[in-house]
Coordinates of C-alpha atoms (C1' of nucleotides) in Angstrom, one line a residue:
Chain A
M1 CA 3.5 5.1 -0.8
M2 CA 3.0 1.5 0.4
R3 CA 1.3 2.1 3.7
I4 CA -0.3 -0.4 5.9
N5 CA -4.0 -0.6 5.4
R6 CA -5.8 1.1 8.2
R7 CA -8.4 -1.6 8.5
T8 CA -5.6 -4.1 9.1
D9 CA -4.1 -1.8 11.6
Y10 CA -7.4 -1.6 13.5
A11 CA -7.8 -5.3 13.3
V12 CA -4.4 -5.8 15.1
R13 CA -5.5 -3.3 17.7
V14 CA -8.6 -5.3 18.4
M15 CA -6.7 -8.5 18.7
L16 CA -4.2 -6.9 21.0
A17 CA -6.9 -5.5 23.2
L18 CA -8.3 -9.0 23.5
A19 CA -5.0 -10.5 24.2
D20 CA -4.4 -7.9 27.0
H21 CA -7.1 -9.6 29.0
P22 CA -7.3 -13.1 30.5
Y23 CA -7.9 -15.8 27.8
G24 CA -11.6 -16.4 27.3
E25 CA -12.7 -13.0 28.6
R26 CA -15.3 -11.2 26.5
L27 CA -15.0 -7.5 25.7
S28 CA -17.6 -5.3 24.2
T29 CA -16.7 -3.6 20.9
R30 CA -17.8 -0.4 22.5
F31 CA -15.0 -0.8 25.1
I32 CA -12.5 -1.6 22.4
R33 CA -13.4 1.3 20.1
E34 CA -13.1 3.8 23.0
K35 CA -9.8 2.4 24.1
M36 CA -8.4 2.0 20.6
L37 CA -9.9 5.1 19.0
V38 CA -11.7 3.5 16.1
P39 CA -14.9 4.9 14.5
R40 CA -17.9 2.7 15.3
A41 CA -19.2 1.7 11.9
F42 CA -15.7 1.0 10.7
L43 CA -14.9 -1.2 13.6
E44 CA -18.0 -3.2 13.4
R45 CA -17.1 -4.3 9.9
I46 CA -13.7 -5.2 11.0
I47 CA -15.1 -7.3 13.8
A48 CA -17.4 -9.0 11.4
E49 CA -14.5 -10.0 9.2
L50 CA -12.4 -11.3 12.1
S51 CA -15.4 -13.3 13.0
K52 CA -15.9 -14.7 9.5
A53 CA -12.3 -15.8 9.6
R54 CA -12.9 -17.6 12.9
L55 CA -10.3 -15.6 14.7
I56 CA -12.8 -14.4 17.3
L57 CA -16.2 -15.4 18.6
T58 CA -19.0 -12.9 18.8
F59 CA -22.1 -12.8 21.0
P60 CA -24.9 -10.3 20.6
G61 CA -27.2 -9.0 23.3
P62 CA -26.5 -7.6 26.8
N63 CA -23.3 -9.1 28.2
G64 CA -22.4 -9.9 24.6
G65 CA -19.2 -8.9 23.1
I66 CA -16.2 -10.7 21.4
Q67 CA -13.5 -13.0 22.5
L68 CA -10.5 -14.8 21.0
N69 CA -11.2 -18.1 19.3
A70 CA -7.6 -19.3 19.8
R71 CA -4.7 -18.7 22.2
P72 CA -2.8 -15.5 21.3
E73 CA 0.3 -17.5 20.6
E74 CA -1.5 -19.4 17.9
I75 CA -2.7 -16.3 16.0
T76 CA -0.2 -14.8 13.6
L77 CA -0.2 -11.5 11.9
R78 CA -0.7 -13.4 8.7
N79 CA -4.0 -14.7 10.0
I80 CA -5.2 -11.2 10.7
W81 CA -3.9 -9.8 7.5
E82 CA -5.7 -12.4 5.4
A83 CA -8.9 -12.0 7.4
I84 CA -9.0 -8.4 6.4
E85 CA -7.3 -8.1 3.0
G86 CA -6.9 -11.6 1.7
P87 CA -3.6 -13.0 0.7
L88 CA -0.6 -10.8 0.6
L89 CA 0.1 -9.8 -3.0
I90 CA 2.4 -6.8 -3.6
S91 CA 2.3 -7.1 -7.4
D92 CA -0.1 -8.7 -9.9
C93 CA 2.9 -10.1 -11.7
L94 CA 3.4 -12.5 -8.8
Q95 CA -0.1 -14.0 -9.0
S96 CA -0.5 -14.5 -12.7
P97 CA 2.8 -14.3 -14.6
E98 CA 1.1 -15.3 -17.8
E99 CA -0.8 -12.0 -17.8
C100 CA 2.4 -10.0 -17.4
P101 CA 3.0 -8.0 -20.6
L102 CA 6.7 -8.9 -20.2
H103 CA 5.9 -12.7 -20.0
E104 CA 8.1 -15.3 -18.4
N105 CA 11.2 -13.2 -18.4
C106 CA 9.7 -10.3 -16.5
P107 CA 12.8 -8.9 -14.9
V108 CA 10.9 -7.5 -12.0
R109 CA 9.1 -10.6 -10.8
D110 CA 12.1 -12.0 -8.9
C111 CA 12.6 -8.6 -7.3
W112 CA 9.2 -8.3 -5.8
G113 CA 8.9 -12.0 -5.2
K114 CA 11.8 -11.9 -2.8
L115 CA 10.4 -8.9 -1.0
Q116 CA 7.0 -10.5 -0.7
K117 CA 8.5 -13.7 0.7
A118 CA 10.4 -11.8 3.3
M119 CA 7.2 -10.0 4.3
Q120 CA 5.2 -13.2 4.4
R121 CA 7.9 -14.9 6.6
E122 CA 7.7 -12.0 9.0
L123 CA 3.9 -12.0 9.2
E124 CA 3.9 -15.7 9.8
T125 CA 6.5 -15.5 12.6
V126 CA 4.9 -12.8 14.6
T127 CA 2.0 -13.8 16.9
I128 CA -0.4 -11.7 18.8
G129 CA 0.9 -13.5 21.9
Y130 CA 4.4 -12.3 21.3
L131 CA 3.3 -8.7 20.6
S132 CA 1.2 -8.7 23.7
H133 CA 4.0 -10.0 25.8
E134 CA 6.4 -7.4 24.5
L135 CA 3.9 -4.7 25.2
K136 CA 3.5 -5.7 28.8
K137 CA 7.3 -5.7 29.3
K138 CA 7.4 -2.2 28.1
Q139 CA 4.5 -1.0 30.2
A140 CA 6.2 -2.5 33.3
L141 CA 9.3 -0.5 32.6
H142 CA 7.4 2.8 32.4
M143 CA 5.8 2.1 35.8
D144 CA 8.5 3.7 37.8
Chain B
M1 CA -4.1 -3.5 -0.8
M2 CA -0.4 -2.8 -0.2
R3 CA 0.8 -2.9 -3.8
I4 CA 4.2 -2.0 -5.1
N5 CA 4.1 1.5 -6.5
R6 CA 4.2 1.3 -10.3
R7 CA 6.7 4.1 -10.6
T8 CA 9.1 2.1 -8.4
D9 CA 8.4 -1.0 -10.5
Y10 CA 9.2 0.9 -13.6
A11 CA 12.4 2.3 -12.1
V12 CA 13.6 -1.2 -11.4
R13 CA 12.8 -2.1 -15.0
V14 CA 15.0 0.8 -16.2
M15 CA 17.9 -0.2 -13.9
L16 CA 17.7 -3.8 -15.0
A17 CA 17.6 -2.9 -18.7
L18 CA 20.8 -0.9 -18.1
A19 CA 22.4 -3.8 -16.2
D20 CA 21.6 -6.1 -19.0
H21 CA 24.2 -4.3 -21.2
P22 CA 27.9 -4.0 -20.6
Y23 CA 28.8 -1.6 -17.9
G24 CA 29.3 2.0 -19.2
E25 CA 27.0 1.5 -22.2
R26 CA 24.5 4.2 -22.8
L27 CA 20.9 3.4 -23.8
S28 CA 18.2 5.8 -25.0
T29 CA 15.1 6.1 -23.0
R30 CA 13.2 5.4 -26.2
F31 CA 14.8 2.0 -26.4
I32 CA 14.0 1.3 -22.8
R33 CA 10.4 2.4 -22.9
E34 CA 9.8 0.2 -25.9
K35 CA 11.4 -2.8 -24.4
M36 CA 9.9 -2.3 -21.0
L37 CA 6.5 -1.0 -22.0
V38 CA 6.4 2.2 -20.1
P39 CA 4.5 5.3 -21.2
R40 CA 6.8 8.1 -22.4
A41 CA 6.0 11.0 -20.1
F42 CA 5.8 8.7 -17.2
L43 CA 9.2 7.2 -17.8
E44 CA 10.9 10.5 -18.4
R45 CA 9.9 11.6 -14.9
I46 CA 11.2 8.4 -13.4
I47 CA 14.5 8.8 -15.3
A48 CA 14.8 12.3 -13.9
E49 CA 14.4 11.1 -10.4
L50 CA 16.9 8.3 -10.8
S51 CA 19.3 11.0 -12.1
K52 CA 18.7 13.3 -9.2
A53 CA 19.5 10.5 -6.9
R54 CA 22.8 10.0 -8.8
L55 CA 22.0 6.4 -9.7
I56 CA 22.3 7.1 -13.4
L57 CA 24.0 9.7 -15.6
T58 CA 22.0 11.3 -18.4
F59 CA 23.1 12.9 -21.7
P60 CA 20.9 14.9 -24.0
G61 CA 21.2 15.3 -27.7
P62 CA 21.8 12.8 -30.5
N63 CA 23.7 9.8 -29.2
G64 CA 22.5 10.9 -25.8
G65 CA 20.8 8.5 -23.3
I66 CA 21.4 7.2 -19.9
Q67 CA 23.9 4.9 -18.2
L68 CA 24.5 3.5 -14.8
N69 CA 26.5 5.7 -12.4
A70 CA 27.7 2.7 -10.3
R71 CA 28.3 -1.0 -10.8
P72 CA 25.1 -3.0 -10.7
E73 CA 26.4 -4.9 -7.6
E74 CA 26.6 -1.6 -5.7
I75 CA 23.1 -0.6 -6.4
T76 CA 20.4 -1.9 -4.0
L77 CA 16.7 -2.0 -4.3
R78 CA 16.7 0.4 -1.4
N79 CA 18.6 2.9 -3.4
I80 CA 16.0 2.8 -6.2
W81 CA 13.1 2.7 -3.8
E82 CA 14.3 5.8 -2.0
A83 CA 15.1 7.6 -5.3
I84 CA 11.4 7.3 -6.3
E85 CA 9.3 7.3 -3.1
G86 CA 11.7 8.4 -0.3
P87 CA 12.3 6.4 2.8
L88 CA 10.2 3.3 3.4
L89 CA 7.5 4.1 5.9
I90 CA 4.6 1.7 6.2
S91 CA 2.9 3.5 9.0
D92 CA 3.1 7.1 10.3
C93 CA 3.3 5.8 13.8
L94 CA 6.8 4.6 13.1
Q95 CA 8.1 8.0 12.1
S96 CA 6.5 10.2 14.8
P97 CA 5.4 8.1 17.8
E98 CA 4.6 11.3 19.7
E99 CA 1.8 12.1 17.2
C100 CA 0.2 8.7 17.6
P101 CA -3.1 9.1 19.4
L102 CA -2.2 6.0 21.4
H103 CA 1.1 7.6 22.5
E104 CA 4.1 5.6 23.7
N105 CA 2.2 2.5 24.4
C106 CA 0.7 2.1 20.9
P107 CA 0.3 -1.6 20.7
V108 CA 0.7 -1.6 16.9
R109 CA 4.1 0.1 16.6
D110 CA 6.1 -3.0 17.4
C111 CA 4.1 -5.0 15.0
W112 CA 4.6 -2.8 11.9
G113 CA 8.1 -1.9 13.1
K114 CA 9.2 -5.5 12.8
L115 CA 7.6 -5.9 9.4
Q116 CA 9.2 -2.7 8.1
K117 CA 12.6 -3.8 9.3
A118 CA 12.2 -7.1 7.5
M119 CA 11.4 -5.3 4.3
Q120 CA 14.2 -2.8 4.7
R121 CA 16.7 -5.7 5.3
E122 CA 15.5 -7.3 2.1
L123 CA 15.6 -4.1 0.0
E124 CA 19.2 -3.5 1.2
T125 CA 20.4 -7.0 0.5
V126 CA 19.1 -7.3 -3.0
T127 CA 21.2 -5.6 -5.7
I128 CA 20.5 -4.9 -9.3
G129 CA 23.6 -7.0 -10.1
Y130 CA 22.2 -10.0 -8.3
L131 CA 18.8 -9.7 -10.1
S132 CA 20.4 -9.2 -13.4
H133 CA 22.6 -12.3 -12.9
E134 CA 19.6 -14.4 -11.8
L135 CA 17.7 -13.2 -14.9
K136 CA 20.5 -14.2 -17.2
K137 CA 20.6 -17.7 -15.7
K138 CA 16.9 -18.2 -16.3
Q139 CA 17.1 -16.9 -19.9
A140 CA 20.0 -19.4 -20.5
L141 CA 17.8 -22.3 -19.3
H142 CA 15.0 -21.3 -21.7
M143 CA 17.3 -21.3 -24.7
D144 CA 17.0 -25.0 -25.5
Chain C
dA1 C1' 19.9 25.6 -38.1
dA2 C1' 17.9 21.1 -37.3
dA3 C1' 17.1 17.0 -35.1
dA4 C1' 17.6 13.9 -31.2
dT5 C1' 17.5 13.4 -27.0
dG6 C1' 16.4 14.3 -21.8
dC7 C1' 13.5 17.4 -18.6
dT8 C1' 9.6 20.1 -16.6
dT9 C1' 5.0 21.5 -15.6
dA10 C1' 0.2 21.4 -15.5
dC11 C1' -3.6 18.9 -16.0
dT12 C1' -7.1 14.7 -16.0
dA13 C1' -9.0 10.3 -15.0
dT14 C1' -9.2 6.3 -12.2
dT15 C1' -9.0 3.7 -8.3
dT16 C1' -8.6 2.8 -3.6
dA17 C1' -9.1 3.9 1.1
dA18 C1' -11.5 6.0 4.8
dG19 C1' -15.4 7.3 6.9
dT20 C1' -20.6 8.1 7.8
dA21 C1' -25.5 7.0 8.3
dA22 C1' -29.3 4.3 9.1
dG23 C1' -31.3 0.6 10.3
dC24 C1' -31.6 -4.8 11.0
dA25 C1' -30.8 -9.2 13.9
dT26 C1' -30.0 -11.5 18.1
dT27 C1' -30.2 -12.2 22.9
dA28 C1' -30.5 -11.3 28.2
dG29 C1' -33.1 -9.3 31.7
dT30 C1' -37.4 -7.7 33.4
Chain D
dA1 C1' -43.9 -9.9 25.5
dC2 C1' -41.1 -5.8 25.8
dT3 C1' -36.9 -3.3 26.1
dA4 C1' -32.2 -2.4 25.8
dA5 C1' -27.7 -3.8 24.7
dT6 C1' -25.1 -5.6 21.8
dG7 C1' -23.1 -7.3 17.0
dC8 C1' -24.1 -7.0 11.8
dT9 C1' -25.3 -5.3 7.1
dT10 C1' -25.9 -2.2 3.3
dA11 C1' -25.6 1.9 0.8
dC12 C1' -23.6 6.1 0.3
dT13 C1' -20.0 10.0 0.5
dT14 C1' -15.6 12.1 0.8
dA15 C1' -10.9 12.4 0.3
dA16 C1' -6.5 11.1 -1.2
dA17 C1' -3.3 8.7 -3.8
dT18 C1' -1.9 6.7 -8.2
dA19 C1' -1.5 6.5 -13.0
dG20 C1' -1.5 8.5 -17.1
dT21 C1' -1.6 12.5 -20.8
dA22 C1' -0.2 16.7 -23.3
dA23 C1' 2.5 20.2 -24.5
dG24 C1' 6.4 22.3 -24.7
dC25 C1' 11.3 23.6 -22.9
dA26 C1' 16.6 22.7 -22.6
dT27 C1' 20.8 20.8 -24.2
dT28 C1' 23.8 18.8 -27.3
dT29 C1' 25.6 16.8 -31.7
dT30 C1' 25.8 17.1 -36.6

DNA sequence: AAAATGCTTACTATTTAAGTAAGCATTAGT
DNA sequence: ACTAATGCTTACTTAAATAGTAAGCATTTT
């Protein structure tokens, strides 16, 4: 039914949790998984993938933890998405048209190509900094 | 990995096959499934769903078949999508925020909400008429 | 009555996603 | 050096969604 991958969802939660604290601050994954309700073993793998993609820095040992490797305004949803699932590809047809059984005149390629482009554009436009900022505005409203 | 549902993909193929012929013309599902490479039993169910959604008219018996129930320019990808899978919903969070374990301050809702809106906008904008027209332009180019 | 079509239901197989368990690797503090 | 706190890795299990198959029913034209 075309749902968001839960791992990607969790990855965004992690990045937003980091962005919610002063830049450069280090959080433990334990803190994050309790706050964001993510099962341990699952989260650890996500952390590892974010780290491989150089979106975060990780430090083992006591006082270890993770921190952002770039300012939140510089990290897009596309960066996170690709760190977890690789490039967005909503139909095989779009990657290798030559393998499409309907060949170069596949009537559907245009259709999904347009949708994918719209999605890509959105993922590139939205940054963690923006989302974090919006979230803080909302939280301020609910204070009263 | 967030792929397009194959049934929706097939449904678009059906609608495009119909739009490729003069408006009002009736095609047999047999013709369509041979042209578009869709397994029979699978296609028949898709046809039935398109019919329930009133996007096509169906006629049994010899000289039966299916035809569009509206001009191609009036049929959007959203119409087809919803006929097959129901409303676009890329995360449960967006439908029922109250059930979200992170409640009203779910940091991820904005994120996927924006993406979903971008997708919805695209699906509403693109019509079968447009796609069919684009396809014919391409086919004309390949003639030489 | 027969043949050509669309329609329905029940089932099976395959793939993907989600989650669990157990233990390893690195580092700070003592 | 030892211990404890952290991140990391691998292998496995379970559950759900997707894709496809089979068999036969229902409706209409000839």
